Short mmCIF file of C-alpha atoms and ligand atoms in Angstrom, two decimals:
data_model
loop_
_atom_site.label_atom_id
_atom_site.label_comp_id
_atom_site.label_asym_id
_atom_site.label_seq_id
_atom_site.Cartn_x
_atom_site.Cartn_y
_atom_site.Cartn_z
CA MET A 1 57.25 32.58 1.31
CA ALA A 2 55.19 30.55 3.83
CA TYR A 3 54.95 26.81 3.29
CA GLN A 4 51.22 26.35 2.56
CA THR A 5 48.89 23.99 0.87
CA ILE A 6 46.45 26.12 -1.15
CA ASN A 7 44.06 24.22 -3.39
CA PRO A 8 44.44 25.95 -6.79
CA TYR A 9 40.99 24.77 -7.88
CA THR A 10 39.35 26.79 -5.07
CA ASN A 11 42.20 29.06 -3.92
CA GLU A 12 41.43 28.00 -0.32
CA VAL A 13 44.23 27.67 2.22
CA VAL A 14 44.22 24.04 3.39
CA ALA A 15 47.23 23.95 5.75
CA THR A 16 50.21 26.07 6.79
CA PHE A 17 53.57 24.84 8.06
CA PRO A 18 56.23 26.76 10.01
CA ASP A 19 59.66 27.37 8.49
CA ALA A 20 62.57 25.30 9.81
CA THR A 21 64.68 27.01 12.43
CA VAL A 22 68.48 27.18 12.25
CA GLN A 23 68.65 24.62 15.03
CA GLU A 24 66.37 22.18 13.12
CA VAL A 25 68.44 22.69 9.99
CA ASP A 26 71.71 22.02 11.78
CA GLU A 27 70.24 18.92 13.43
CA ALA A 28 69.13 17.65 10.02
CA ILE A 29 72.58 18.19 8.53
CA THR A 30 74.17 16.30 11.45
CA ALA A 31 71.69 13.42 11.10
CA ALA A 32 72.21 13.29 7.31
CA HIS A 33 75.99 13.23 7.80
CA GLN A 34 75.76 10.48 10.46
CA ALA A 35 73.51 8.49 8.14
CA PHE A 36 75.98 8.98 5.28
CA LEU A 37 78.87 7.49 7.32
CA SER A 38 77.04 4.17 7.62
CA TRP A 39 75.05 4.29 4.36
CA ARG A 40 78.18 4.60 2.24
CA GLU A 41 79.45 1.32 3.78
CA THR A 42 76.34 -0.62 2.75
CA PRO A 43 76.47 -2.77 -0.40
CA TYR A 44 74.62 -1.59 -3.50
CA SER A 45 72.14 -4.43 -3.04
CA THR A 46 70.94 -2.93 0.27
CA ARG A 47 70.49 0.52 -1.23
CA MET A 48 68.77 -0.82 -4.30
CA ALA A 49 66.37 -2.84 -2.13
CA VAL A 50 65.28 0.40 -0.39
CA LEU A 51 64.41 1.96 -3.75
CA ALA A 52 62.56 -1.14 -4.88
CA LYS A 53 60.47 -1.03 -1.71
CA ALA A 54 59.76 2.72 -2.12
CA ALA A 55 58.50 2.04 -5.68
CA LYS A 56 56.29 -0.76 -4.42
CA LEU A 57 54.81 1.51 -1.71
CA LEU A 58 54.08 4.24 -4.28
CA ARG A 59 52.38 1.84 -6.65
CA ALA A 60 50.33 0.19 -3.89
CA ASP A 61 48.81 3.47 -2.84
CA LYS A 62 48.85 5.30 -6.19
CA ARG A 63 45.48 6.99 -5.88
CA ARG A 64 46.18 8.50 -2.47
CA TYR A 65 49.57 9.79 -3.55
CA ALA A 66 48.07 11.20 -6.74
CA GLU A 67 45.25 12.99 -4.88
CA LEU A 68 47.81 14.87 -2.82
CA LEU A 69 49.47 16.20 -5.99
CA THR A 70 46.09 17.32 -7.37
CA LEU A 71 45.19 19.01 -4.11
CA GLU A 72 48.45 20.91 -3.79
CA MET A 73 49.27 21.99 -7.35
CA GLY A 74 46.10 21.29 -9.26
CA LYS A 75 47.17 18.87 -11.99
CA VAL A 76 44.39 16.63 -13.37
CA ILE A 77 44.12 13.34 -11.52
CA ALA A 78 45.10 11.15 -14.47
CA GLU A 79 48.32 13.13 -14.87
CA ALA A 80 48.91 12.88 -11.11
CA GLU A 81 48.60 9.10 -11.31
CA ALA A 82 50.96 9.05 -14.28
CA GLU A 83 53.47 11.04 -12.21
CA VAL A 84 53.28 8.50 -9.38
CA ASP A 85 53.91 5.72 -11.95
CA LEU A 86 56.83 7.63 -13.52
CA SER A 87 58.38 8.19 -10.06
CA ALA A 88 58.07 4.47 -9.33
CA ASP A 89 59.61 3.69 -12.76
CA ILE A 90 62.65 5.83 -11.88
CA LEU A 91 63.05 4.20 -8.46
CA GLU A 92 62.86 0.78 -10.13
CA TYR A 93 65.29 1.79 -12.86
CA TYR A 94 67.96 2.46 -10.20
CA ALA A 95 66.79 -0.44 -8.04
CA GLU A 96 67.64 -2.74 -10.96
CA ARG A 97 70.74 -1.11 -12.43
CA GLY A 98 72.13 1.43 -9.92
CA GLY A 99 75.12 -0.64 -8.78
CA ALA A 100 76.04 -1.72 -12.31
CA LEU A 101 76.15 1.91 -13.38
CA LEU A 102 78.82 2.62 -10.78
CA GLU A 103 81.09 -0.38 -11.35
CA THR A 104 84.80 0.26 -11.04
CA GLU A 105 86.39 1.13 -14.40
CA LYS A 106 89.80 -0.10 -15.37
CA VAL A 107 91.71 2.31 -17.61
CA PRO A 108 94.74 1.06 -19.61
CA VAL A 109 97.94 3.02 -18.97
CA ALA A 110 101.13 2.89 -20.96
CA TYR A 111 103.70 3.58 -18.27
CA ALA A 112 103.05 0.87 -15.74
CA ALA A 113 103.87 -2.80 -15.66
CA GLU A 114 100.45 -3.50 -14.17
CA GLY A 115 99.01 -1.88 -17.31
CA GLU A 116 95.92 -0.22 -15.82
CA VAL A 117 94.55 2.09 -13.13
CA GLU A 118 91.20 1.85 -11.43
CA ILE A 119 88.53 4.51 -11.30
CA VAL A 120 86.20 3.80 -8.39
CA ASN A 121 82.92 5.67 -7.86
CA GLU A 122 82.56 6.86 -4.29
CA PRO A 123 79.72 8.91 -2.81
CA LEU A 124 80.41 12.51 -1.80
CA GLY A 125 78.23 12.95 1.28
CA VAL A 126 75.16 15.02 2.09
CA LEU A 127 73.46 16.66 -0.89
CA LEU A 128 70.90 19.44 -0.95
CA THR A 129 68.19 19.19 -3.58
CA VAL A 130 66.00 22.25 -4.36
CA GLU A 131 62.92 21.34 -6.35
CA PRO A 132 59.92 23.02 -8.05
CA TRP A 133 56.22 22.33 -7.68
CA ASN A 134 55.31 21.33 -11.25
CA PHE A 135 56.11 17.62 -10.69
CA PRO A 136 56.35 17.42 -6.94
CA TYR A 137 57.30 13.68 -6.81
CA TYR A 138 59.08 13.12 -10.09
CA GLN A 139 61.47 16.05 -9.58
CA VAL A 140 62.57 14.76 -6.19
CA VAL A 141 62.95 11.16 -7.33
CA ARG A 142 65.10 12.21 -10.30
CA VAL A 143 67.81 13.20 -7.80
CA ALA A 144 67.05 11.06 -4.74
CA ALA A 145 66.89 7.66 -6.50
CA PRO A 146 70.31 7.75 -8.20
CA GLN A 147 72.07 9.56 -5.36
CA LEU A 148 70.80 7.24 -2.62
CA VAL A 149 72.04 4.27 -4.65
CA ALA A 150 75.37 6.06 -5.07
CA GLY A 151 75.62 6.19 -1.24
CA ASN A 152 74.89 9.87 -0.70
CA THR A 153 72.23 11.19 1.68
CA ILE A 154 69.70 13.89 0.86
CA LEU A 155 68.24 17.08 2.30
CA LEU A 156 65.22 18.39 0.37
CA LYS A 157 64.10 21.98 0.01
CA HIS A 158 60.88 21.77 -2.00
CA ALA A 159 58.68 24.53 -3.33
CA SER A 160 56.67 26.30 -0.66
CA ASN A 161 53.32 25.44 -2.25
CA VAL A 162 53.74 21.64 -2.08
CA PRO A 163 54.71 21.06 1.57
CA GLN A 164 52.70 17.88 2.04
CA SER A 165 54.02 16.30 -1.18
CA ALA A 166 57.49 17.11 0.07
CA ALA A 167 56.95 15.72 3.56
CA MET A 168 55.53 12.52 2.02
CA PHE A 169 59.09 11.46 1.10
CA ASP A 170 60.28 11.31 4.72
CA ASP A 171 57.61 8.75 5.42
CA LEU A 172 58.07 6.88 2.12
CA PHE A 173 61.82 6.39 2.50
CA ALA A 174 61.55 5.53 6.21
CA ARG A 175 58.95 2.85 5.44
CA ALA A 176 61.18 1.59 2.60
CA GLY A 177 63.98 0.96 5.10
CA LEU A 178 66.28 3.97 4.63
CA PRO A 179 68.19 4.66 7.88
CA ALA A 180 67.07 7.72 9.85
CA GLY A 181 68.64 10.92 8.53
CA GLY A 182 69.20 9.44 5.05
CA PHE A 183 66.49 11.61 3.54
CA LYS A 184 65.01 14.69 5.21
CA ASN A 185 62.55 17.26 3.96
CA LEU A 186 63.12 20.72 5.41
CA PHE A 187 60.74 23.67 5.21
CA LEU A 188 63.82 25.76 4.55
CA PRO A 189 63.40 29.55 4.32
CA HIS A 190 65.35 31.17 1.50
CA ASN A 191 67.64 32.95 3.95
CA LEU A 192 68.97 29.62 5.31
CA THR A 193 69.83 28.08 1.92
CA GLU A 194 73.32 29.49 1.85
CA HIS A 195 73.84 28.31 5.42
CA VAL A 196 73.11 24.72 4.32
CA ILE A 197 75.26 24.90 1.21
CA ALA A 198 78.20 26.41 3.12
CA ASP A 199 78.22 23.62 5.74
CA PRO A 200 81.36 21.50 5.07
CA ARG A 201 79.38 18.29 5.47
CA VAL A 202 77.11 19.28 2.54
CA ARG A 203 78.97 18.36 -0.63
CA GLY A 204 76.71 19.44 -3.47
CA VAL A 205 73.42 20.93 -4.60
CA ALA A 206 71.04 19.97 -7.37
CA LEU A 207 68.41 22.54 -8.32
CA THR A 208 65.47 22.34 -10.68
CA GLY A 209 63.60 25.59 -11.10
CA SER A 210 63.81 29.05 -12.66
CA GLU A 211 66.88 30.69 -14.04
CA GLU A 212 66.67 33.29 -11.25
CA ALA A 213 66.74 30.70 -8.43
CA GLY A 214 69.36 28.65 -10.29
CA SER A 215 71.80 31.47 -10.55
CA ILE A 216 71.39 32.38 -6.85
CA ILE A 217 71.87 28.78 -5.65
CA ALA A 218 74.75 28.07 -8.02
CA ALA A 219 76.44 31.25 -6.76
CA TYR A 220 76.18 29.96 -3.18
CA ALA A 221 77.68 26.67 -4.35
CA ALA A 222 80.48 28.38 -6.27
CA LYS A 223 81.33 30.55 -3.22
CA ALA A 224 81.62 27.41 -1.11
CA VAL A 225 83.41 25.51 -3.95
CA LYS A 226 80.76 22.80 -4.20
CA LYS A 227 79.45 20.90 -7.17
CA SER A 228 76.06 21.99 -8.52
CA THR A 229 73.68 20.88 -11.25
CA LEU A 230 70.97 23.14 -12.68
CA GLU A 231 67.83 22.06 -14.52
CA LEU A 232 66.22 25.35 -15.44
CA GLY A 233 63.55 26.79 -17.67
CA GLY A 234 62.95 26.27 -21.36
CA SER A 235 61.05 27.51 -24.35
CA ASP A 236 60.98 24.42 -26.52
CA ALA A 237 60.59 24.88 -30.25
CA PHE A 238 57.94 22.68 -31.91
CA VAL A 239 59.05 22.80 -35.56
CA VAL A 240 56.50 21.86 -38.20
CA LEU A 241 57.89 21.16 -41.70
CA GLU A 242 55.93 21.13 -44.91
CA ASP A 243 55.64 17.35 -45.10
CA ALA A 244 54.43 16.81 -41.50
CA ASP A 245 51.45 14.53 -40.87
CA MET A 246 49.19 17.48 -39.97
CA GLU A 247 46.44 15.65 -38.04
CA LYS A 248 48.88 13.90 -35.70
CA THR A 249 51.22 16.91 -35.50
CA VAL A 250 48.39 19.10 -34.27
CA GLU A 251 47.30 16.51 -31.73
CA TRP A 252 50.86 16.42 -30.34
CA ALA A 253 51.09 20.23 -30.40
CA VAL A 254 47.87 20.58 -28.34
CA PHE A 255 49.07 17.95 -25.89
CA GLY A 256 52.68 19.19 -25.81
CA ARG A 257 51.60 22.71 -24.89
CA HIS A 258 48.75 21.94 -22.47
CA TRP A 259 49.67 18.88 -20.35
CA ASN A 260 50.22 19.82 -16.71
CA ALA A 261 48.28 23.03 -17.64
CA GLY A 262 51.28 24.11 -19.73
CA GLN A 263 53.58 24.17 -16.71
CA VAL A 264 56.35 21.90 -17.97
CA CYS A 265 59.94 22.97 -18.53
CA VAL A 266 59.84 20.98 -21.79
CA SER A 267 56.37 22.13 -22.94
CA ALA A 268 56.13 22.90 -26.64
CA LYS A 269 56.10 26.65 -26.08
CA ARG A 270 56.97 27.99 -29.52
CA MET A 271 55.21 26.50 -32.54
CA ILE A 272 57.48 27.31 -35.49
CA VAL A 273 55.62 26.48 -38.68
CA VAL A 274 56.77 26.77 -42.30
CA ASP A 275 54.72 29.09 -44.48
CA ALA A 276 53.40 26.35 -46.77
CA VAL A 277 51.39 24.75 -43.96
CA PHE A 278 51.10 27.62 -41.48
CA ASP A 279 47.43 28.46 -42.14
CA GLU A 280 46.36 24.82 -42.06
CA PHE A 281 48.29 24.21 -38.82
CA LEU A 282 46.88 27.29 -37.12
CA GLU A 283 43.30 26.52 -38.02
CA LYS A 284 43.53 22.95 -36.74
CA TYR A 285 45.54 23.98 -33.66
CA ARG A 286 42.89 26.59 -32.74
CA ALA A 287 40.17 23.91 -32.95
CA GLY A 288 42.21 21.48 -30.85
CA VAL A 289 42.92 24.05 -28.13
CA ALA A 290 39.34 25.29 -28.11
CA ALA A 291 38.12 21.72 -27.39
CA LEU A 292 40.07 21.44 -24.15
CA LYS A 293 37.64 21.27 -21.22
CA ALA A 294 38.73 23.19 -18.13
CA GLY A 295 37.34 22.28 -14.74
CA ASP A 296 37.73 20.27 -11.56
CA PRO A 297 41.09 18.44 -11.80
CA MET A 298 39.56 15.54 -9.84
CA ASP A 299 36.97 15.07 -12.60
CA PRO A 300 38.33 12.47 -15.08
CA THR A 301 36.77 14.39 -18.03
CA THR A 302 38.77 17.54 -17.30
CA ALA A 303 41.59 18.17 -19.78
CA LEU A 304 42.80 21.60 -18.67
CA ALA A 305 43.73 22.07 -15.02
CA PRO A 306 44.08 25.29 -13.08
CA LEU A 307 47.57 26.67 -12.77
CA SER A 308 49.51 25.86 -9.63
CA SER A 309 48.60 29.10 -7.86
CA GLN A 310 46.79 32.39 -8.37
CA ALA A 311 50.21 34.09 -8.39
CA ALA A 312 51.24 31.89 -11.36
CA ALA A 313 48.03 32.79 -13.24
CA ASP A 314 48.55 36.52 -12.49
CA LYS A 315 52.17 36.37 -13.68
CA LEU A 316 51.11 34.77 -16.94
CA ALA A 317 48.36 37.39 -17.45
CA GLY A 318 50.98 40.11 -16.95
CA GLN A 319 53.31 38.53 -19.53
CA VAL A 320 50.50 38.28 -22.11
CA LYS A 321 49.61 41.94 -21.49
CA ASP A 322 53.24 42.93 -22.02
CA ALA A 323 53.43 40.81 -25.19
CA ILE A 324 50.38 42.58 -26.60
CA ALA A 325 51.82 45.97 -25.70
CA GLY A 326 54.97 44.85 -27.55
CA GLY A 327 53.00 44.21 -30.77
CA ALA A 328 51.74 40.59 -30.47
CA LYS A 329 48.23 39.57 -31.42
CA ALA A 330 46.45 37.52 -28.72
CA GLU A 331 43.52 35.23 -29.34
CA THR A 332 41.73 33.42 -26.51
CA LEU A 333 40.11 30.06 -27.23
CA GLY A 334 37.50 27.69 -25.91
CA ALA A 335 34.66 27.97 -23.43
CA PRO A 336 35.36 30.42 -20.57
CA VAL A 337 37.47 28.77 -17.89
CA PRO A 338 35.97 28.68 -14.33
CA SER A 339 35.98 32.09 -12.68
CA THR A 340 37.16 30.75 -9.31
CA GLY A 341 40.51 29.00 -8.94
CA ALA A 342 43.79 29.69 -10.64
CA PHE A 343 42.59 29.07 -14.21
CA TYR A 344 44.00 30.78 -17.28
CA GLN A 345 42.10 31.01 -20.59
CA PRO A 346 44.07 29.26 -23.34
CA THR A 347 45.66 31.90 -25.55
CA ILE A 348 47.52 31.93 -28.86
CA LEU A 349 50.04 34.68 -29.52
CA THR A 350 50.94 35.47 -33.13
CA GLU A 351 52.95 38.27 -34.66
CA MET A 352 55.61 37.87 -31.96
CA ASP A 353 59.03 38.98 -33.12
CA SER A 354 62.41 39.45 -31.59
CA LYS A 355 61.67 43.15 -30.86
CA ASN A 356 58.84 42.15 -28.55
CA PRO A 357 60.09 42.36 -24.90
CA CYS A 358 58.41 38.97 -24.20
CA TYR A 359 59.84 37.15 -27.21
CA TYR A 360 62.66 35.53 -25.21
CA GLN A 361 60.59 34.78 -22.11
CA GLU A 362 59.27 31.44 -20.90
CA PHE A 363 55.43 31.37 -20.67
CA PHE A 364 54.53 28.85 -17.94
CA GLY A 365 50.90 28.04 -18.72
CA PRO A 366 48.43 27.54 -21.62
CA VAL A 367 49.82 30.29 -23.87
CA SER A 368 51.16 29.26 -27.27
CA ILE A 369 53.48 31.36 -29.38
CA VAL A 370 52.89 30.49 -33.04
CA ILE A 371 55.52 31.75 -35.46
CA ARG A 372 55.43 31.71 -39.28
CA VAL A 373 58.73 31.00 -41.03
CA LYS A 374 59.67 30.89 -44.70
CA ASP A 375 61.31 27.47 -44.74
CA GLU A 376 63.29 24.79 -42.83
CA ALA A 377 66.46 26.93 -42.56
CA GLU A 378 64.56 29.83 -41.01
CA ALA A 379 62.75 27.39 -38.69
CA ILE A 380 66.13 26.22 -37.34
CA ALA A 381 67.36 29.79 -36.98
CA VAL A 382 64.23 30.82 -35.05
CA ALA A 383 64.37 27.66 -32.91
CA ASN A 384 67.93 28.55 -31.93
CA ASP A 385 67.19 32.22 -31.34
CA SER A 386 66.41 31.63 -27.66
CA PRO A 387 68.35 32.03 -24.45
CA PHE A 388 67.13 28.57 -23.48
CA GLY A 389 68.37 25.19 -24.69
CA LEU A 390 66.30 22.49 -23.03
CA GLY A 391 64.20 20.35 -25.43
CA GLY A 392 62.54 20.66 -28.81
CA SER A 393 60.89 18.72 -31.54
CA VAL A 394 60.64 18.48 -35.31
CA PHE A 395 57.62 17.12 -37.19
CA THR A 396 58.20 15.65 -40.65
CA LYS A 397 57.47 12.44 -42.54
CA ASP A 398 61.10 12.39 -43.72
CA THR A 399 62.69 11.15 -40.52
CA VAL A 400 66.18 11.07 -42.01
CA ASN A 401 65.92 14.79 -42.64
CA GLY A 402 64.18 15.16 -39.28
CA GLU A 403 67.31 13.82 -37.59
CA LYS A 404 69.50 16.23 -39.57
CA VAL A 405 67.31 19.15 -38.40
CA ALA A 406 67.41 17.81 -34.82
CA ARG A 407 71.22 17.90 -34.91
CA LYS A 408 71.13 21.58 -35.84
CA ILE A 409 68.93 22.57 -32.89
CA ASP A 410 71.03 23.84 -30.00
CA THR A 411 69.35 22.15 -27.04
CA GLY A 412 69.94 19.22 -24.74
CA MET A 413 67.15 17.05 -26.17
CA VAL A 414 65.36 16.97 -29.54
CA TYR A 415 62.60 14.54 -30.58
CA VAL A 416 61.46 13.84 -34.12
CA ASN A 417 57.66 13.50 -34.38
CA HIS A 418 57.05 13.74 -30.63
CA PRO A 419 57.09 16.62 -28.12
CA THR A 420 60.05 16.36 -25.71
CA MET A 421 59.53 13.15 -23.75
CA VAL A 422 60.05 12.36 -20.09
CA LYS A 423 60.84 8.72 -19.30
CA ALA A 424 62.76 6.85 -16.57
CA ASP A 425 65.35 5.55 -19.02
CA ILE A 426 66.07 8.67 -21.11
CA PRO A 427 68.60 11.21 -19.82
CA PHE A 428 67.39 14.74 -19.16
CA GLY A 429 69.36 18.00 -19.30
CA GLY A 430 69.80 21.29 -21.10
CA VAL A 431 72.32 23.79 -22.35
CA LYS A 432 72.54 27.61 -22.42
CA HIS A 433 70.26 29.23 -19.80
CA SER A 434 68.46 25.91 -19.29
CA GLY A 435 71.30 24.89 -17.04
CA TYR A 436 74.01 22.26 -16.86
CA GLY A 437 74.41 18.68 -15.79
CA HIS A 438 72.09 15.72 -16.33
CA GLU A 439 69.50 13.78 -14.46
CA LEU A 440 68.36 10.17 -14.94
CA THR A 441 70.17 7.12 -16.41
CA ASN A 442 73.92 6.59 -16.06
CA LEU A 443 74.51 10.33 -16.67
CA GLY A 444 72.48 11.41 -13.64
CA ILE A 445 74.02 8.98 -11.20
CA GLN A 446 77.54 10.14 -12.15
CA GLU A 447 76.89 13.78 -11.18
CA PHE A 448 77.62 13.50 -7.45
CA VAL A 449 80.25 10.78 -7.18
CA ASN A 450 83.96 11.04 -6.61
CA LYS A 451 85.59 9.30 -9.56
CA LYS A 452 88.60 8.34 -7.56
CA VAL A 453 91.73 7.05 -9.29
CA ILE A 454 93.51 4.18 -7.48
CA ASP A 455 96.79 2.99 -8.85
CA VAL A 456 98.64 0.19 -7.06
CA VAL A 457 102.25 0.63 -8.20
CA ASP A 458 105.32 -1.60 -7.95
CA ILE A 459 107.53 0.17 -5.44
CA ASN A 460 110.54 -0.37 -7.70
CA ALA A 461 108.92 1.24 -10.71
CA ALA A 462 110.76 4.14 -12.35
CA PHE A 463 109.52 7.67 -11.52
P1 NAP B 501 61.48 28.69 -8.76
O1 NAP B 501 60.73 29.87 -8.25
O2 NAP B 501 62.85 28.86 -9.20
O3 NAP B 501 61.40 27.60 -7.59
C1 NAP B 501 62.09 26.40 -7.66
C2 NAP B 501 62.66 26.07 -6.27
O4 NAP B 501 63.64 27.03 -5.94
C3 NAP B 501 61.59 26.14 -5.16
O5 NAP B 501 61.86 25.15 -4.22
C4 NAP B 501 61.83 27.53 -4.61
O6 NAP B 501 61.36 27.66 -3.28
C5 NAP B 501 63.33 27.60 -4.66
N1 NAP B 501 63.85 28.95 -4.62
C6 NAP B 501 63.52 30.00 -5.39
N2 NAP B 501 64.27 31.07 -5.08
C7 NAP B 501 65.08 30.67 -4.06
C8 NAP B 501 66.07 31.33 -3.25
N3 NAP B 501 66.39 32.61 -3.47
N4 NAP B 501 66.67 30.64 -2.28
C9 NAP B 501 66.36 29.36 -2.07
N5 NAP B 501 65.43 28.66 -2.78
C10 NAP B 501 64.81 29.33 -3.76
O7 NAP B 501 60.76 28.00 -9.93
P2 NAP B 501 59.23 28.00 -10.29
O8 NAP B 501 58.97 29.21 -11.05
O9 NAP B 501 58.40 27.71 -9.11
O10 NAP B 501 59.22 26.68 -11.23
C11 NAP B 501 59.17 26.70 -12.54
C12 NAP B 501 60.52 26.82 -13.23
O11 NAP B 501 61.22 25.60 -13.09
C13 NAP B 501 60.34 27.06 -14.71
O12 NAP B 501 61.26 27.95 -15.19
C14 NAP B 501 60.57 25.68 -15.28
O13 NAP B 501 60.90 25.66 -16.64
C15 NAP B 501 61.64 25.18 -14.39
N6 NAP B 501 61.70 23.70 -14.44
C16 NAP B 501 62.81 23.13 -15.04
C17 NAP B 501 62.90 21.77 -15.14
C18 NAP B 501 64.09 21.08 -15.76
O14 NAP B 501 64.27 19.87 -15.55
N7 NAP B 501 64.91 21.79 -16.55
C19 NAP B 501 61.86 20.95 -14.63
C20 NAP B 501 60.77 21.59 -14.07
C21 NAP B 501 60.73 22.96 -13.97
P3 NAP B 501 60.13 28.57 -2.89
O15 NAP B 501 58.89 27.89 -3.41
O16 NAP B 501 60.17 28.60 -1.40
O17 NAP B 501 60.36 29.94 -3.52
#
């Protein structure tokens, strides 16, 4: 696919960029490797200072950075500004703590007179990061911030519809003081991805995206015997129990399903509601969704943005059509969305069951699946009846029971009385077909380091 900026609000092509050639790719790998050889020798304080400066630059020019996100993938401007802030938060998180998270560990051992061995954290080398368009800055920072502090260097292959948001990082990190080659965006065509991963100087790959892309990239990594992490799709359950605070629960449900136009891996995609409050929930949810105002994402009064591309809107329309053919009932809500641009009319699907061919699919947009269940036990069973295992939430006034329910949900993250949250200081990761590995916090920074054991032994020690 060509690297192009297409404004999803108008569907107009704004700019087109040529794919990287093999020669450019090889030069970038060489530069990233050269940069790694000196970067790994720098103290943590030097690396952390680069991140602190990058955060400062983002915050100082927040509006301009946010406008680029809105132009390229259509999110409403307030959410774009929030993404710039979140990206700066993550850079600052590692600028403050990165080195401390990688301190040498001393492990007691029984056999040796010295009584302990050391585990030192060393960087691996050049990493490839493959990222999706839904949070064009945040997704990149989730990998780049920890891994640059760890001493690795980064090659970025971003989604083809956010080329300018991707290229922004070359400039940002250069201005923040990162040595040349330390971070490089490449307009990498799919057919060169394996070439990059197979290069011996490239030591790992982190992908966020769809299950399809994840399995292809992870297979390249496996073939080359390289470490990979996968942050893939999800179909988060939003469980509503009988004692939930209904007003607030519905507000969170509307937000949880529709922020970023419903294009979030941890969107509340399946509302699973116990029979006793199902009718009340559905009536209030319908009203909440119908009130969302679609329009120009640059207009601060717009609540519902266009999707990221016309292709994304067409894909969603096809899924809804298939769901209806499979027996679901679809109900569209609210004033008609604009007829130009990649908008999709908010839709509720009911009467979905496991025989429906779309029941186990991820709907990436403003389409809510609302499922009636008998009781809490059935809610947990339905929540877990999914190939995905990313996030989820439980709404109840009894938070002690809420935590018990959370423990029974087979996903990487579960929130009680909040849709799955995204913050700089909370780890992020899934299980099942949502992938493996973690991003953020101490868990994320440990993914691409060599935990090297060093044991200094008395030469006269027994074997
Ligand atoms: P996608 O098609 O998988 O794209 C993601 C990235 O993979 C893009 O950079 C894409 O590049 C690249 N890619 C796709 N196929 C490739 C191939 N064969 N070789 C090399 N690169 C390839 O994902 P999407 O549909 O745009 O994004 C949405 C998905 O990401 C959803 O499933 C969502 O749930 C998931 N997601 C997960 C998380 C998480 O943290 N778990 C976060 C956000 C999104 P091109 O654009 O050039 O195809």
